[in-house]
PDB file of C-alpha atoms in Angstrom:
ATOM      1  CA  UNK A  64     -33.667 -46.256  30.702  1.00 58.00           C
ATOM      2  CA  UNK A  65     -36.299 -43.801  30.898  1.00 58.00           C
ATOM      3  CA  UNK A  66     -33.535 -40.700  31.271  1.00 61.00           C
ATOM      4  CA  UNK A  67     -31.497 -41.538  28.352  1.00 60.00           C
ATOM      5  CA  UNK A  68     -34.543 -41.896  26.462  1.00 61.00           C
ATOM      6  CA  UNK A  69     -35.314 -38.365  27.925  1.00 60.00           C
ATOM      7  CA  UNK A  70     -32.002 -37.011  27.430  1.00 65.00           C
ATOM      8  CA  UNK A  71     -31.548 -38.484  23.827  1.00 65.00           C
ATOM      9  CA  UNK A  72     -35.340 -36.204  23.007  1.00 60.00           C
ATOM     10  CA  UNK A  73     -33.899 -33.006  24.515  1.00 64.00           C
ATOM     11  CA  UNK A  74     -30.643 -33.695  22.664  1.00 66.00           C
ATOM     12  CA  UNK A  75     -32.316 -34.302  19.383  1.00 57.00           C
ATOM     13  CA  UNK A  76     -34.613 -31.369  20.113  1.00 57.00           C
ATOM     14  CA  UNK A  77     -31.420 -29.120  20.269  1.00 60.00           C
ATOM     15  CA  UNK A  78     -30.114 -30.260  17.080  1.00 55.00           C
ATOM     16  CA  UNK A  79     -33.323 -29.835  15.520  1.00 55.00           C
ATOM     17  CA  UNK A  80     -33.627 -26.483  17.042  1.00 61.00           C
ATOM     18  CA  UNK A  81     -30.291 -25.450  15.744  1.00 54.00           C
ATOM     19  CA  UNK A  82     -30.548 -26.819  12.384  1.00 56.00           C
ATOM     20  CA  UNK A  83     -34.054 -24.612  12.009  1.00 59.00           C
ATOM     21  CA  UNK A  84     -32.193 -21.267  13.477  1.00 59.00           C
ATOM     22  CA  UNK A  85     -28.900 -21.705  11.487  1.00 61.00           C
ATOM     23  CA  UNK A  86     -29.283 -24.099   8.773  1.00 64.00           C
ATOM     24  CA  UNK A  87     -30.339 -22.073   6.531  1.00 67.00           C
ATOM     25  CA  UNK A  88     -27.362 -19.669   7.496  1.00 71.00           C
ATOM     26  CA  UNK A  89     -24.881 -22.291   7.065  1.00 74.00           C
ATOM     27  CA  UNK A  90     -25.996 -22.962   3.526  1.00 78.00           C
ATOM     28  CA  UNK A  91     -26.068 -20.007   2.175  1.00 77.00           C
ATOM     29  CA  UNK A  92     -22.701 -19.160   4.305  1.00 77.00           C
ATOM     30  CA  UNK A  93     -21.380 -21.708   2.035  1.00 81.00           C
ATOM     31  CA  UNK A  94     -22.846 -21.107  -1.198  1.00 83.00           C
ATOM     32  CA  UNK A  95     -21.490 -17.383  -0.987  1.00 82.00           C
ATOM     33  CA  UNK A  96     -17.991 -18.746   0.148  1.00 82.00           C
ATOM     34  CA  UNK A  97     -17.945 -20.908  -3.071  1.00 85.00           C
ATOM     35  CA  UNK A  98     -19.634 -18.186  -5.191  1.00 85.00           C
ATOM     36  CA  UNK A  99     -17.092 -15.857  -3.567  1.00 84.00           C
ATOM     37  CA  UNK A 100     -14.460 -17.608  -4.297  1.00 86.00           C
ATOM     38  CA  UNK A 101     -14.933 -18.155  -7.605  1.00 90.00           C
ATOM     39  CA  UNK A 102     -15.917 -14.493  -8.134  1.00 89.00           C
ATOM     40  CA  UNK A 103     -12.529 -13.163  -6.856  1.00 86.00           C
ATOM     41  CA  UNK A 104     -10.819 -15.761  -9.141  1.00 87.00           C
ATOM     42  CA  UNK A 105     -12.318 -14.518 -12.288  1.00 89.00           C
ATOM     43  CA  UNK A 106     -11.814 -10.700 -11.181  1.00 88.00           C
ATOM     44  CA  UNK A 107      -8.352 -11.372 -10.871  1.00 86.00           C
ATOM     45  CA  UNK A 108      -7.915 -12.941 -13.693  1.00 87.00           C
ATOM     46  CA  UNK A 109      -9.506 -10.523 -15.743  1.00 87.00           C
ATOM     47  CA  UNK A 110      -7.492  -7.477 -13.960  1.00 84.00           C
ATOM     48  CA  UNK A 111      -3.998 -10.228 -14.808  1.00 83.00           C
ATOM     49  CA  UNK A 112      -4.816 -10.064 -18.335  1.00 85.00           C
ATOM     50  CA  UNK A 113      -6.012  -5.845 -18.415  1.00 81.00           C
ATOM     51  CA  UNK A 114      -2.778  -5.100 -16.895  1.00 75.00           C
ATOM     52  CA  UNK A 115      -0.718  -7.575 -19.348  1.00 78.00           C
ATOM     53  CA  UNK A 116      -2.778  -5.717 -22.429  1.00 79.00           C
ATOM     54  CA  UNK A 117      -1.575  -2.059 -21.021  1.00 72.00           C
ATOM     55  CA  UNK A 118       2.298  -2.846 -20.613  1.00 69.00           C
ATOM     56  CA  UNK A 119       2.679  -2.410 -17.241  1.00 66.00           C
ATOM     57  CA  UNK A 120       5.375  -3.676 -15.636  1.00 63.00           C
ATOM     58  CA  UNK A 121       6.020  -7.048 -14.795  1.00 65.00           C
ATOM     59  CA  UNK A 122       7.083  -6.080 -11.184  1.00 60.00           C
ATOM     60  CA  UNK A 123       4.118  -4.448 -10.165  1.00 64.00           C
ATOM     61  CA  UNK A 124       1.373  -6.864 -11.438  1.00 69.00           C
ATOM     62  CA  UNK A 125       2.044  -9.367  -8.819  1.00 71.00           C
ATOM     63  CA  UNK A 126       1.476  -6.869  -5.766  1.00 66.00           C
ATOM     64  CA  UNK A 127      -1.227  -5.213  -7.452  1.00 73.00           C
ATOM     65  CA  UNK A 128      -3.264  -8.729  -8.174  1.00 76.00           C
ATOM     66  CA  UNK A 129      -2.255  -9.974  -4.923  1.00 74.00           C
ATOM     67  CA  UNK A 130      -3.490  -6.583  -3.370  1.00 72.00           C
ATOM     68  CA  UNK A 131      -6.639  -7.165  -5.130  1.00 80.00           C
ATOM     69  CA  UNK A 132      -7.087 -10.586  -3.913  1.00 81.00           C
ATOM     70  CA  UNK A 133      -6.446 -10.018  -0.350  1.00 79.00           C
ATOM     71  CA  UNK A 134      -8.837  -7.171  -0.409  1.00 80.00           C
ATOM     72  CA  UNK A 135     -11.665  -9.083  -1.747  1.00 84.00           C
ATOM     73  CA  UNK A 136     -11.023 -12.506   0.156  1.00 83.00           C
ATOM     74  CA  UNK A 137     -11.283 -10.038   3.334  1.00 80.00           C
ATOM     75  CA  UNK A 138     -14.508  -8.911   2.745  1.00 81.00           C
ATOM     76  CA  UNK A 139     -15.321 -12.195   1.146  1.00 82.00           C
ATOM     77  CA  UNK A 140     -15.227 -13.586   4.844  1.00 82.00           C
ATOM     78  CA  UNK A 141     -16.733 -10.452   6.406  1.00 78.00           C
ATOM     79  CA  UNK A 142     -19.814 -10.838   4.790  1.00 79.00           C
ATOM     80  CA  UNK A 143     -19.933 -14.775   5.407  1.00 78.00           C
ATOM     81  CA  UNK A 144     -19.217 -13.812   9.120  1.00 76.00           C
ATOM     82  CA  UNK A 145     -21.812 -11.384   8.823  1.00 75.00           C
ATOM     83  CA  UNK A 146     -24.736 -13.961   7.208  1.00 72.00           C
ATOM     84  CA  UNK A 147     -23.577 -16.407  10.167  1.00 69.00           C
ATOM     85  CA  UNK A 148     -24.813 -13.832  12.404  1.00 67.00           C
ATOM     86  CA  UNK A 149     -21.358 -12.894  13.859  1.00 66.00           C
ATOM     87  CA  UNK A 150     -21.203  -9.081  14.760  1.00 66.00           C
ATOM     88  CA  UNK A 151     -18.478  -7.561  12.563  1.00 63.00           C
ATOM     89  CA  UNK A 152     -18.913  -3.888  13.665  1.00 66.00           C
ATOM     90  CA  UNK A 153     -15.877  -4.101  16.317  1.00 60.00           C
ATOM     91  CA  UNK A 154     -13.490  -6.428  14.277  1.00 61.00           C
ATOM     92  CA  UNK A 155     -13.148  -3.994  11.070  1.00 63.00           C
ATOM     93  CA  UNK A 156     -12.524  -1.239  13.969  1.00 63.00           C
ATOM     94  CA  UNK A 157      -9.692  -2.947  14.955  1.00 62.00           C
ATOM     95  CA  UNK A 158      -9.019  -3.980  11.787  1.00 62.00           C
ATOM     96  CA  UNK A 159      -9.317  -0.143  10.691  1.00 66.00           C
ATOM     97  CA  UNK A 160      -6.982   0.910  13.750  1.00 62.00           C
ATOM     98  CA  UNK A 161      -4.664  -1.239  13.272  1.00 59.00           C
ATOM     99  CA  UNK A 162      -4.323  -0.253   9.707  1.00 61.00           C
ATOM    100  CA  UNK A 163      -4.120   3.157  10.773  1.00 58.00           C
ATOM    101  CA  UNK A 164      -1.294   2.573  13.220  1.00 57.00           C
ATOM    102  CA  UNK A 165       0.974   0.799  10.817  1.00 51.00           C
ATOM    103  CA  UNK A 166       0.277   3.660   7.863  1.00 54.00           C
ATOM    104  CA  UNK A 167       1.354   6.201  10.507  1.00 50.00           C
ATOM    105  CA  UNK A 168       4.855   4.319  11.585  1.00 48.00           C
ATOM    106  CA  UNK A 169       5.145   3.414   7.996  1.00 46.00           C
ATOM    107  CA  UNK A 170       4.051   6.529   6.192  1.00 53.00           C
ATOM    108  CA  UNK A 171       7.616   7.609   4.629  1.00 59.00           C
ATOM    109  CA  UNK A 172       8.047   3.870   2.905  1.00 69.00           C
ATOM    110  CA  UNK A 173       4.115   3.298   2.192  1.00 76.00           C
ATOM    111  CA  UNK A 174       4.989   7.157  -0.013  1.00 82.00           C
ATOM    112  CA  UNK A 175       8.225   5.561  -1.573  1.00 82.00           C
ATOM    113  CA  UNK A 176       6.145   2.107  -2.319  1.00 80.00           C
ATOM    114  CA  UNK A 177       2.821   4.147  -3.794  1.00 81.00           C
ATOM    115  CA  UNK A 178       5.562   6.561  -5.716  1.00 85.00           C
ATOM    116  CA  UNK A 179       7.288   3.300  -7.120  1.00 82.00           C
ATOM    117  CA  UNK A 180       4.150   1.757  -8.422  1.00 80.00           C
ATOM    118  CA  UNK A 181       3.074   5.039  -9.920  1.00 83.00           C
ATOM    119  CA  UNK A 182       6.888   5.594 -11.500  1.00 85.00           C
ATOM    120  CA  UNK A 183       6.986   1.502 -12.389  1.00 79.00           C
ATOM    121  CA  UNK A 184       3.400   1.681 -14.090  1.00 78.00           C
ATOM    122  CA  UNK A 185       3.193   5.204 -16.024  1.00 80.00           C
ATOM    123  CA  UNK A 186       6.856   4.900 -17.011  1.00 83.00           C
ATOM    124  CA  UNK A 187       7.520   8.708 -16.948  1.00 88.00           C
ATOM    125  CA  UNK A 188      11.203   7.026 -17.801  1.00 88.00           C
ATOM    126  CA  UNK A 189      12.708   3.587 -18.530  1.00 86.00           C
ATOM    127  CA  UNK A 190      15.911   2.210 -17.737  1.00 85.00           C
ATOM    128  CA  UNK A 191      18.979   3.803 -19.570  1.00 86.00           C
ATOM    129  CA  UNK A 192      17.247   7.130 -19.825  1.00 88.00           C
ATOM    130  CA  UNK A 193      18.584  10.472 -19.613  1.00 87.00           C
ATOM    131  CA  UNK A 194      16.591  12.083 -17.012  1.00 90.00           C
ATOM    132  CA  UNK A 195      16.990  15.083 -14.810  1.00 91.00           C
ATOM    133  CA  UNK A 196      15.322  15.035 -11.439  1.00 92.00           C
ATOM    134  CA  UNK A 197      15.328  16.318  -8.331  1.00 90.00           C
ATOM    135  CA  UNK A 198      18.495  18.298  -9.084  1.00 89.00           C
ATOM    136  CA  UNK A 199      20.122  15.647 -10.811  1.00 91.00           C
ATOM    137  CA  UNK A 200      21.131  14.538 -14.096  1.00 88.00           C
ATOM    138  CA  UNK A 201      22.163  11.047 -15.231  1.00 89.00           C
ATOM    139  CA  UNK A 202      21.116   7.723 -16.836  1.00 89.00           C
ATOM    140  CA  UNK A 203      18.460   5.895 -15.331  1.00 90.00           C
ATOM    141  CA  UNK A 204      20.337   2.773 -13.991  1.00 89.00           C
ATOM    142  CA  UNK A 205      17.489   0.650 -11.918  1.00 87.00           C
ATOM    143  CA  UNK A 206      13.679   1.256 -11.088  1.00 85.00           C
ATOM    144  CA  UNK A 207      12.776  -0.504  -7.554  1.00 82.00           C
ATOM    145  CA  UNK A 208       9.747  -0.779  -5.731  1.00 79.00           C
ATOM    146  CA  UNK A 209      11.216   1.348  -3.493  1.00 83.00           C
ATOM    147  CA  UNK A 210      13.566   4.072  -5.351  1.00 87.00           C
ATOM    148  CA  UNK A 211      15.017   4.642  -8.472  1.00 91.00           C
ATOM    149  CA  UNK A 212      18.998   4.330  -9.241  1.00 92.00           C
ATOM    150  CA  UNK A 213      20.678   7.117 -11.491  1.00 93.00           C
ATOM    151  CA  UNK A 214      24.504   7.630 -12.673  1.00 92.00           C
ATOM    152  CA  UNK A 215      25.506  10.843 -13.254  1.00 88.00           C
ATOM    153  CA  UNK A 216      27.617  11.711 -16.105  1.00 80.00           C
ATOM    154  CA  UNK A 217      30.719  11.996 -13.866  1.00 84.00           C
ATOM    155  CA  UNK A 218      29.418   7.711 -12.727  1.00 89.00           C
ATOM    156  CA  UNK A 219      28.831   9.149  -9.359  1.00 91.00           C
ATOM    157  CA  UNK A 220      25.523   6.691  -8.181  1.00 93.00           C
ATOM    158  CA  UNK A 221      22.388   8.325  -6.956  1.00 93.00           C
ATOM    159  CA  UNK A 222      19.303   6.809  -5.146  1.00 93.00           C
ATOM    160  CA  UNK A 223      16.440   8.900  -5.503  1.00 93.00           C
ATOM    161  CA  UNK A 224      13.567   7.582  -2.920  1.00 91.00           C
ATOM    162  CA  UNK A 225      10.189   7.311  -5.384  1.00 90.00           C
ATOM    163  CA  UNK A 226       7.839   9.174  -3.450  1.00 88.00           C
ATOM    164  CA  UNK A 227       9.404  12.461  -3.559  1.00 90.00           C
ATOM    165  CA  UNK A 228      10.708  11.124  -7.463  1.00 91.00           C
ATOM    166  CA  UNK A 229       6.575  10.400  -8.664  1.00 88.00           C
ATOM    167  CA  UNK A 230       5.510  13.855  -7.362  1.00 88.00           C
ATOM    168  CA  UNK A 231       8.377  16.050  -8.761  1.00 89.00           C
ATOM    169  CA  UNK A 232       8.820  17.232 -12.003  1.00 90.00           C
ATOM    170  CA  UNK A 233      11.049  15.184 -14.156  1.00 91.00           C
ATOM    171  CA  UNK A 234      12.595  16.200 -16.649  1.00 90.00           C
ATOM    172  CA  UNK A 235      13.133  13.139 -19.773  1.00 90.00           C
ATOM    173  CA  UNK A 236      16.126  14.049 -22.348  1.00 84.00           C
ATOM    174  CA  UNK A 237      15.920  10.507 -23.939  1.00 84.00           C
ATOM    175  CA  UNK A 238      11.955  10.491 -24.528  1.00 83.00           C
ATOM    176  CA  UNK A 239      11.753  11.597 -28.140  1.00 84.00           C
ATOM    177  CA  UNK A 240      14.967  10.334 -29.324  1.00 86.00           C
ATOM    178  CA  UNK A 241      16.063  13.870 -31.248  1.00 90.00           C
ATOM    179  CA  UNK A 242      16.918  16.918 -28.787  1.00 90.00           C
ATOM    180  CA  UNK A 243      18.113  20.442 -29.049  1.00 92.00           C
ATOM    181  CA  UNK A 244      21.526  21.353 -27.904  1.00 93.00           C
ATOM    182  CA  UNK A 245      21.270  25.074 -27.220  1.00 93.00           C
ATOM    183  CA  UNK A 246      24.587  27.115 -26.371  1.00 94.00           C
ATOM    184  CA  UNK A 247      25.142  31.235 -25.837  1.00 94.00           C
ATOM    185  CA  UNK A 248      28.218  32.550 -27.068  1.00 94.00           C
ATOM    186  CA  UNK A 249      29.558  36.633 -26.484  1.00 92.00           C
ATOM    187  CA  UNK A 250      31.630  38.092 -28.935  1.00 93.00           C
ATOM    188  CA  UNK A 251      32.921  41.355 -29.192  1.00 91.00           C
ATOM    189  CA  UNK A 252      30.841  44.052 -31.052  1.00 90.00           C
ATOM    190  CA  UNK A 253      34.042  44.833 -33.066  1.00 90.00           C
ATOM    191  CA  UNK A 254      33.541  41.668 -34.712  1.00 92.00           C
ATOM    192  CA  UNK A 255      32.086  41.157 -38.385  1.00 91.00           C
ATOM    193  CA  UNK A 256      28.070  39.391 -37.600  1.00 92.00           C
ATOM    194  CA  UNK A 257      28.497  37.521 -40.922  1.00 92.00           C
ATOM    195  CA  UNK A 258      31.924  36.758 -40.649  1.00 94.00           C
ATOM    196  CA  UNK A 259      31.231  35.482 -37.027  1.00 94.00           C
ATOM    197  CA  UNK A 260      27.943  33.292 -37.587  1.00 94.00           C
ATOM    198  CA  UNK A 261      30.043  32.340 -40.549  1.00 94.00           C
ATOM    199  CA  UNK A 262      32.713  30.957 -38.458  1.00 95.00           C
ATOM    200  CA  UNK A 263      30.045  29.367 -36.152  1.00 95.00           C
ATOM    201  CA  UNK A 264      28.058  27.446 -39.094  1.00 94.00           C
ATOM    202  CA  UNK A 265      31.416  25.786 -40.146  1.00 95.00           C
ATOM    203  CA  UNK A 266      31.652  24.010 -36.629  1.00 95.00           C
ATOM    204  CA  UNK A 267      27.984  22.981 -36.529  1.00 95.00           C
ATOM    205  CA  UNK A 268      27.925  21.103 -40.343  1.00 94.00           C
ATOM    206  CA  UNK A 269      31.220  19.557 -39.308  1.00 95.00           C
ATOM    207  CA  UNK A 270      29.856  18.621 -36.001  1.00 95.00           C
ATOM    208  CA  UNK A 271      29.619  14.727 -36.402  1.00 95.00           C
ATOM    209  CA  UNK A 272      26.975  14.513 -33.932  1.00 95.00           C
ATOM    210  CA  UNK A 273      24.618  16.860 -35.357  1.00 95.00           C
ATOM    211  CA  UNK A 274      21.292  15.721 -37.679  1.00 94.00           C
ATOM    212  CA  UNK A 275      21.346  16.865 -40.843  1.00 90.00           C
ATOM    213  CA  UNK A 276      17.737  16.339 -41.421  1.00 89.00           C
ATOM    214  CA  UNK A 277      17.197  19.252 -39.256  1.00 89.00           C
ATOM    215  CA  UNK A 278      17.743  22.695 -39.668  1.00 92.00           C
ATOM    216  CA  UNK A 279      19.973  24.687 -37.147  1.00 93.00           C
ATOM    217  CA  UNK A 280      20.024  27.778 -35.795  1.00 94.00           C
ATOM    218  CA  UNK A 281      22.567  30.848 -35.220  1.00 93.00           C
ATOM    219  CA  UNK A 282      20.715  33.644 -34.010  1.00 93.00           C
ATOM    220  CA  UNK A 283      21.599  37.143 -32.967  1.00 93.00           C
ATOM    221  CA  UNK A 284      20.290  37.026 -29.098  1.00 91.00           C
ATOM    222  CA  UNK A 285      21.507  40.315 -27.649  1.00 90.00           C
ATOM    223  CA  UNK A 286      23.484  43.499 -28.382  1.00 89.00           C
ATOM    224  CA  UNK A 287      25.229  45.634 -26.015  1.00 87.00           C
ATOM    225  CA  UNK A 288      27.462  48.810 -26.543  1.00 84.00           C
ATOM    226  CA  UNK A 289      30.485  45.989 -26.359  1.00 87.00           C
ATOM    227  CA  UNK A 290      29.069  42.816 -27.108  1.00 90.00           C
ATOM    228  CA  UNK A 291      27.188  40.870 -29.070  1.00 93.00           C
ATOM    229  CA  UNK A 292      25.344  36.889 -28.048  1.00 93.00           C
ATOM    230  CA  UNK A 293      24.349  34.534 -30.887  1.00 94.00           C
ATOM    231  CA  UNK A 294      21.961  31.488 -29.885  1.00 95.00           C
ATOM    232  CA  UNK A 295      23.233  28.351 -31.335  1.00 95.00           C
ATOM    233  CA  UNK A 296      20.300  25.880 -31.330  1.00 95.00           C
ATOM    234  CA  UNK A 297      21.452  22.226 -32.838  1.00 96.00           C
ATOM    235  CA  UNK A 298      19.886  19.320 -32.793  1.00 95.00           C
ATOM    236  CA  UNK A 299      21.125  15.663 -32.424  1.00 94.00           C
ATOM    237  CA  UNK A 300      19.930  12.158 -30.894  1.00 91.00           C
ATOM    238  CA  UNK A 301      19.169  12.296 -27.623  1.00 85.00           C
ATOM    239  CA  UNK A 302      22.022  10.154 -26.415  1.00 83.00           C
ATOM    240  CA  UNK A 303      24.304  12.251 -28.078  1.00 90.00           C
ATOM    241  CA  UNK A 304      23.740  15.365 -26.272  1.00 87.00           C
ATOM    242  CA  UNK A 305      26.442  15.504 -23.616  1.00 85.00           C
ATOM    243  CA  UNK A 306      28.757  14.787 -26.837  1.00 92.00           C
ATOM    244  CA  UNK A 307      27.713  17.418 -29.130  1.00 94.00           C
ATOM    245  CA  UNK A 308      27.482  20.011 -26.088  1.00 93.00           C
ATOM    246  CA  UNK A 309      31.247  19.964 -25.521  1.00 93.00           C
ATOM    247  CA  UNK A 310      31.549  19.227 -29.282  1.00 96.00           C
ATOM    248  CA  UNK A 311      30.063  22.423 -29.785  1.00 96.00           C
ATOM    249  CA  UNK A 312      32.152  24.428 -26.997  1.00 95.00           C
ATOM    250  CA  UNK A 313      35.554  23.223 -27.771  1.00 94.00           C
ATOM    251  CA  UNK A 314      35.101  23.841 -31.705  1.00 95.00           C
ATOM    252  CA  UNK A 315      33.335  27.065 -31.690  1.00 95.00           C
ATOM    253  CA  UNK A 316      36.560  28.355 -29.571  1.00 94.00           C
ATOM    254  CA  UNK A 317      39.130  26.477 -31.583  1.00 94.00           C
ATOM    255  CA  UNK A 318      37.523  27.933 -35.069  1.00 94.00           C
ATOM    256  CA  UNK A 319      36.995  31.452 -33.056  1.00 94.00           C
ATOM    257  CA  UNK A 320      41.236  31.571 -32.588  1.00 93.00           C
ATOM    258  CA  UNK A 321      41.302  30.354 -36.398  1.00 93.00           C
ATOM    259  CA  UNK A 322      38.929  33.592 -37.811  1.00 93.00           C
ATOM    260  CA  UNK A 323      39.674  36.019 -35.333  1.00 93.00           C
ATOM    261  CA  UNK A 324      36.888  36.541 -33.534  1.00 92.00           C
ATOM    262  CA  UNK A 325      37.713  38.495 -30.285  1.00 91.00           C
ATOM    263  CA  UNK A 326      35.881  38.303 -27.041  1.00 86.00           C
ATOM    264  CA  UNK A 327      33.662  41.244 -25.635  1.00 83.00           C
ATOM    265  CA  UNK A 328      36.621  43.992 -24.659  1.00 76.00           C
ATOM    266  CA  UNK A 329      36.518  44.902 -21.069  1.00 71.00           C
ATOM    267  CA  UNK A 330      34.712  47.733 -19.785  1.00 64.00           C
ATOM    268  CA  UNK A 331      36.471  50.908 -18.795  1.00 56.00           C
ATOM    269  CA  UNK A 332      35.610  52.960 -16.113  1.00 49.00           C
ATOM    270  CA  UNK A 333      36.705  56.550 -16.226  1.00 49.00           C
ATOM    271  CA  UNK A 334      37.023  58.045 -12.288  1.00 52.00           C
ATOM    272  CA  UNK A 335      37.354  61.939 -11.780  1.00 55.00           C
ATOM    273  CA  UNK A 336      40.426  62.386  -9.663  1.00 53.00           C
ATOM    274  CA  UNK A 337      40.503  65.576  -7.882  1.00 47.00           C
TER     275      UNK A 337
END
């Protein structure tokens, strides 16, 4: 009777011992755990409705708020470990190599994801654009996490991986909605310069395609013992621009036959023969 009695004081001793040393711990482990929790809640919320007032895309705000809240419930529970007493210093170095590992075998898909969310949340172009990147020209088709679809004007499909695609220039036909179409064309020096940017004007104010709010331009550009080059600058809507370009080339030769404007004459070349 005496032992248990004697075990039952040593027991309740222990408790009483632990309760001193980590009670206080406990509580306050708690209290941030609640206080954290509630924390990250509201700073996610708040970043929801920041990203909702700048427009950005609907795709990216999930990862980017789940990002956010991973992130912070992470070090959320490294700091209660920490108040607990547990030694963290060796866990967030495997946590840090580990990271490090994946990044390394994942590097060329973690550059395509970060280019994506750039591409997805600056919008340097939106879907149905006409763009020109990385060599290529077409309509933007689709904008993935991942890479961005284009269809060139001949509907040949191109997949453009988004890290290269966010740090390359890019060139956007279809971002102010009015663009110049600028041509070169050589005619002969024998030719009449009134008669011939005569002959050129005609095409461009019958050109169906071209603004007439604007004013267009047919300019002299270079002279040469044989030739002469007139700039023809016209503006249209941006989606329009593939159709006024041939527009432009087809007429300008049809109404070149009709006034007789001749082409540059060859060179000759005179060789002394002994």
């Amino acid at each position: 009777m005496e032992q248990a009695q004697n075990r039952m004081e040593r027991t309740y001793d222990q408790v009483l011992s632990f309760a001193t040393i980590y009670g206080g711990r406990i509580l306050l482990a708690i209290l941030t755990l609640v206080v954290g929790l509630w924390l990250i809640g509201w700073i996610v919320k708040v970043l929801s409705s920041m990203l909702t007032k700048r427009h950005v895309d609907r795709d990216v705000q999930p990862f980017l708020l789940s990002l956010v809240n991973g992130v912070l419930r992470v070090l959320l529970l490294l700091s209660i470990a920490s108040t607990l007493g547990v030694q963290t210093t060796s866990f967030v170095a495997i946590v840090g190599a580990a990271g490090l590992a994946v990044g390394l075998a994942l590097q060329g898909s973690l550059a395509n994801f970060a280019g994506g969310v750039l591409i997805l949340t600056f919008k340097p172009f939106r879907v149905g654009d006409l763009v020109v990147a990385q060599g290529f020209t077409g309509n933007v088709e689709a904008v993935r996490i991942f890479d961005t679809t284009l269809v060139t004007l001949d509907n040949k499909t191109i997949i453009l991986p988004n890290g290269p695609l966010s740090t390359s220039a890019i060139t956007n036909i279809s971002t102010r909605g009015v663009i110049r179409v600028d041509q070169v064309y050589g005619v002969g020096s024998q030719n009449d310069i009134d008669a011939t940017r005569a002959s050129i004007v005609k095409v461009v104010a019958a050109c169906p395609f071209a603004l007439k709010d604007r004013e267009h331009d047919v300019l002299i550009a270079k002279l040469t013992p044989n030739s002469r080059e007139y700039d023809v600058r016209v503006w249209t809507k941006s989606e329009n621009y593939w159709d006024t370009y041939y527009y432009m080339l087809e007429n300008i030769a049809r109404q070149f036959g009709k006034d007789g404007i001749e082409a540059p004459k060859p060179k000759m070349f005179i060789t002394n023969e002994d």
